[in-house]
Amino acid sequence: MEVEILNYSQRHISAWITSEGGKKERWLLTGFYGNPETSMREESWQLLGSLKPIASSGWCVVGDFNEILTQDEKWGGRARPEKQMSRFRKVLEDGGLYDLGWRGDKFTWSNKHEDETFTKERLDRVVANLVWKDIFKEGWVEVLVDRSSDHRPILLTMNQLENQEWKKQRVFRYEAKWALEEECEEVIKKVWQRDNIKRLNGLLEDSKGALMSWSKHLDKEKGRSLREKSERLKQLQGMEGIHNIEEIKGLQREIGEMLEIEDLKWKQRAKLNWYQLGDRNTKFFHNCANQRRRKNAIKVIHDEQNRRLSSPSEMEGVFNRYFQKLFTSSEPSKDEITNCLKNVEPRVSNEMNVNLTRSFTRLEVEDAINQMAPLKSPGPDGFKKVLEHLVSPNQSAFIPGRLITDNIMVAYEVLHTMKARQHGREGSMAIKLDMSKAYDRIEWSYLEEVMFKLGLCKMWIDLVMSCVKTVSYSVLINGRPGKRIFPQRGLRQGDPLSPYLFILCAEGLSSLLNSSDSKGETRGVTVARGGTRVNHLLFADDCLLFGRAKEEEWVRYQKLLMIYERASGQFQNKDKIAVFFSSNTREEVKGRIKELGGDVIRGSYEKYLGLPPLVGKSKYNTFMSIKERVWKKINNWKNIFLSASGKEILVKAVLQALSTYAMSVFKLPKRLCNELNMMLAKFWWGNSQKTNCVHWCSWEKMGDQKDRGGLGFRDLIVLIWLY
């Protein structure tokens, strides 16, 4: 490639890059260094803004910006002031620059301190405009290992050709567009009528093969037909008149139907659950699908010995070894399982068992299918009705009548009480746990014993275990499936039955904790004198324990967790375990407990179920993360391809939902709600060419219903009072 220096200074160097080969692309590369002095940072942003190329050329900026975009790009130390980050975000928006992300570790700088002042941040990055991204569709950024500097180097790779060793292999996926073809039903009927004495698995396999063969032929025919019709339409429109207007309309209608099928194809590949309605926008769906493909592409990995591997065979071997080990049973003994479940009592009545095992009618099957989303699997409707009778009040996930906000509010009240407790000889502690690969580690023998202890009948248990055990996996690496893996444990991810079975398994831990509390071996925390003690809260694999701030209490909790781990196969994620102490806990007690925890206590107590567990002096700063998340969603480059109806759906279904979840528990500051409204209004009225656009209607008016001249957007200021 040819390099031509354009300009340079102490803080930057810009050069035109012209690629060699058939198609000579010319684009601008800028190496940039942001001023490390906060007071001088504004000069850096002014410089960066002035470097934007006038022509619509590709532009890529790489370097040390000495600033972060959001708080999650910083670990440790004081929070970054919002004004600093917002100015950085603004200069990127004005330049039409988008972050290219990273592969490997997020953080590129650390202060190398060996005490509690340790801090790391993502200061180095690569940003580029849409023209550059269109030239280099396969570009990515990798964070490398530093040798001696406090910064880690970053490597930008552009349009590296895919490894030729990867052989494309067609994998069966149900295509939603098949349902629009009349022949699809006939293809399936032929298979089932030809050999109806086969077992169900055999018929499904034959159906898969028939559909793949038929669809391959169909795609070729449809592509050829679309080209021919488009060419014919072009010819007719060149001679348009009264004599051929009817034929033109007919061709336009046929082409429209064919493009509708193409639209459905890319909509399915985009995997956007929020975009259920709206106009045809194949370009948007196509870009979403391409972004997913680039994001999921695996270029290099590091194995157990931290060796860098890139060949397909080596990568496949690493993945297979990892998942084979993950799904291999630890073979818990009968005594270990019995010891864990000794306090679980039967809760299923004979009437419940009869309801669970009774034969289902044709009408029930039809109702269940009609209630399903078009591309979803049926769920365990009957099981859900009895689940609330089996699960202790400490769990609230997937149980009718119990909400995720229940756990959040209880946790907030308990933690607030602990923080406000200034007096008293005995302190309290809260331990936040997280189970690593929780679903994948559930032992089948443990699950079976849990259902038996709860009183479920053998017929039901056998049916459930048949669903759980008849499974196999293959790892899909860059579109190519690897060797088949037959697991010995684990619950299938995505199976609608799995969340409910996991809740039953967690009853083992819940019963151990409740029994220990009732015996006085551990003791939960009360919010008021004489109030109910709260010793733990469970939501799926998130667990929050409460107890006295004593060494014996810590040891006892660890013993109970070890009993549960050995029986169930669960394993604590040490990187996410965090401890919070009440204000009256003495420092020497905290020190001894942390010393006992050792490497176990590594996490930070910043979020519980997606919301802050405590609110400090500034509620605005506490909930600033909502604003950052909304900005990330808005600043996603693919949103530029959204039409007006697409923007409307994104605002209603995604952007405003980010704030309403927090508002269901906390009253957000009016200032923050105003800023969120302003961000949404700017996104709605903006476009890809202009950063500052005229707002032709107030956001308050936009909140009116459509029959009153608005668009039905929710005004967050009004929602404050509704909640």
C-alpha angles and dihedrals in degrees: 000000000000121000122202118182110227103180141325145189138173089285104039150016123203126194137174111237120203116190120221125230135055100328109040107207118192119203140157122251118194125190107203136190118190117214109263090214110088092212090056096044093097090064089055092053091049089051092049091049091052092053095065109121114246096219121066092265131147111267128191125180120194130176150071108320094177089219139086130223100215138011093254088068088069129065121192130358127059122331116265113251111256093230092062094051095042091055090053091048090049095053091050091049092049090051093047089238124155128195111249092209124220146263120220121013117006098217119077101179136043134173090229092227117158098211138059090295090072110133134178130184142177100244099145120068147140121241128181141174126247094261091058092045089052091053094047105037092163098048120131141168124232125195108221133199119276118227103196110336126095087235124072115223119243124214122209114204118191127201096331108181115251114261105271090217089074107096115203112238123188112236122198113251124164108246116215089211091066090073088065091060118085091209093063094076091047092053091055093043092054091055095049095043094046096059112008095159092072120104117261093257091055093049091050091050091050090048090052092053093046093049093049092050093046094046093050090056091042094054092053092048094046092049092050092045093050092052092048094047092047091051091047091049090051091053094047094048088054088061097032116166145123091289096062106023092104092053090048091053091049092051091047090053093049093047089048091055091049091049089049088061090048089050091053090050094057093039089059092048093048089063094208109158092186096056099075097134137026139090125313107282108166092161091059093047091045091054091046091052092047091050091052090049092051092046093049095045112112113211102165137358137187118233130214091285090049092250115155110239129184108159116103095236093050093046093048090051092053093049093047093050092049096050094039088057092044093053096042112107120245085212101227114208124245090247092054092052093045091049090053096047100038092110097048110108129201112265104164114097125210089252091056091050090050091052092048095050101037118116115265122232129233089247091056091051092050092048092050092049093047091052092053124097109253095254100032134099124244117266133222096266097164094047092052091062094063097035095090089061092054102047126076120241089251089075123069107166118120093347117133110245094019120098134200087235090063090066092044094052094046091048091047093050093048094046092045089053091050092050093048094047102103099159137051133082096248121060130202134228138202120208119201112205133188125190116222115233087347098180095042095055101051109125113229094217089054093049091050092051092048091056091047092051091050089057102252112155122252094247092058093044091051091050092050094046090050088057092047100045101041095079138109132180139207124191113238107216114184091334095311119110117225131211119317115263119204108200126216094199142010140080119264113256111235094021107129089220095056100076092054093048090049090054089054090051090052088059087078091063093040092053092049092052095045092048092050091050094049091051091051093242088120128014130207129217127268123210094207135017109279091010128133115286116237112206101164145000124204130194111170105298095345112100130183119190126195126197149130117302094245133124091234090053092052091049092048093051091049090052092051091048090049091053089052094046094051093050101040101031092239120147128200116241099229093194090065103041111114135174128210121193129203117250093252094057110116117240093236090056091050090049094051093048092048089048090053090049092050111163091000095078104068108121130091124238099231106121139025116192090342098308133089112267091213134030116218131202093292113053088183092062092043093059097035088108089073090060090048092051091050090050091052091052093047094045093055105123095224091065087074088075093056119114122220093269090047091053090049092055093045092052094047101038102035118011099045091040090063090066100036091062090060091041091058087069108020135038104238120218115266090232092058092047090051091052092048090050089051092050092051092047091050090049092049096050097035129090139192095267101048130044095193114048133172114261101221094189135029118255089237090059091045087060092065119102117268093251087059096050100269135100100237097251111160117242105224091208089061092045090059089068095039091058 
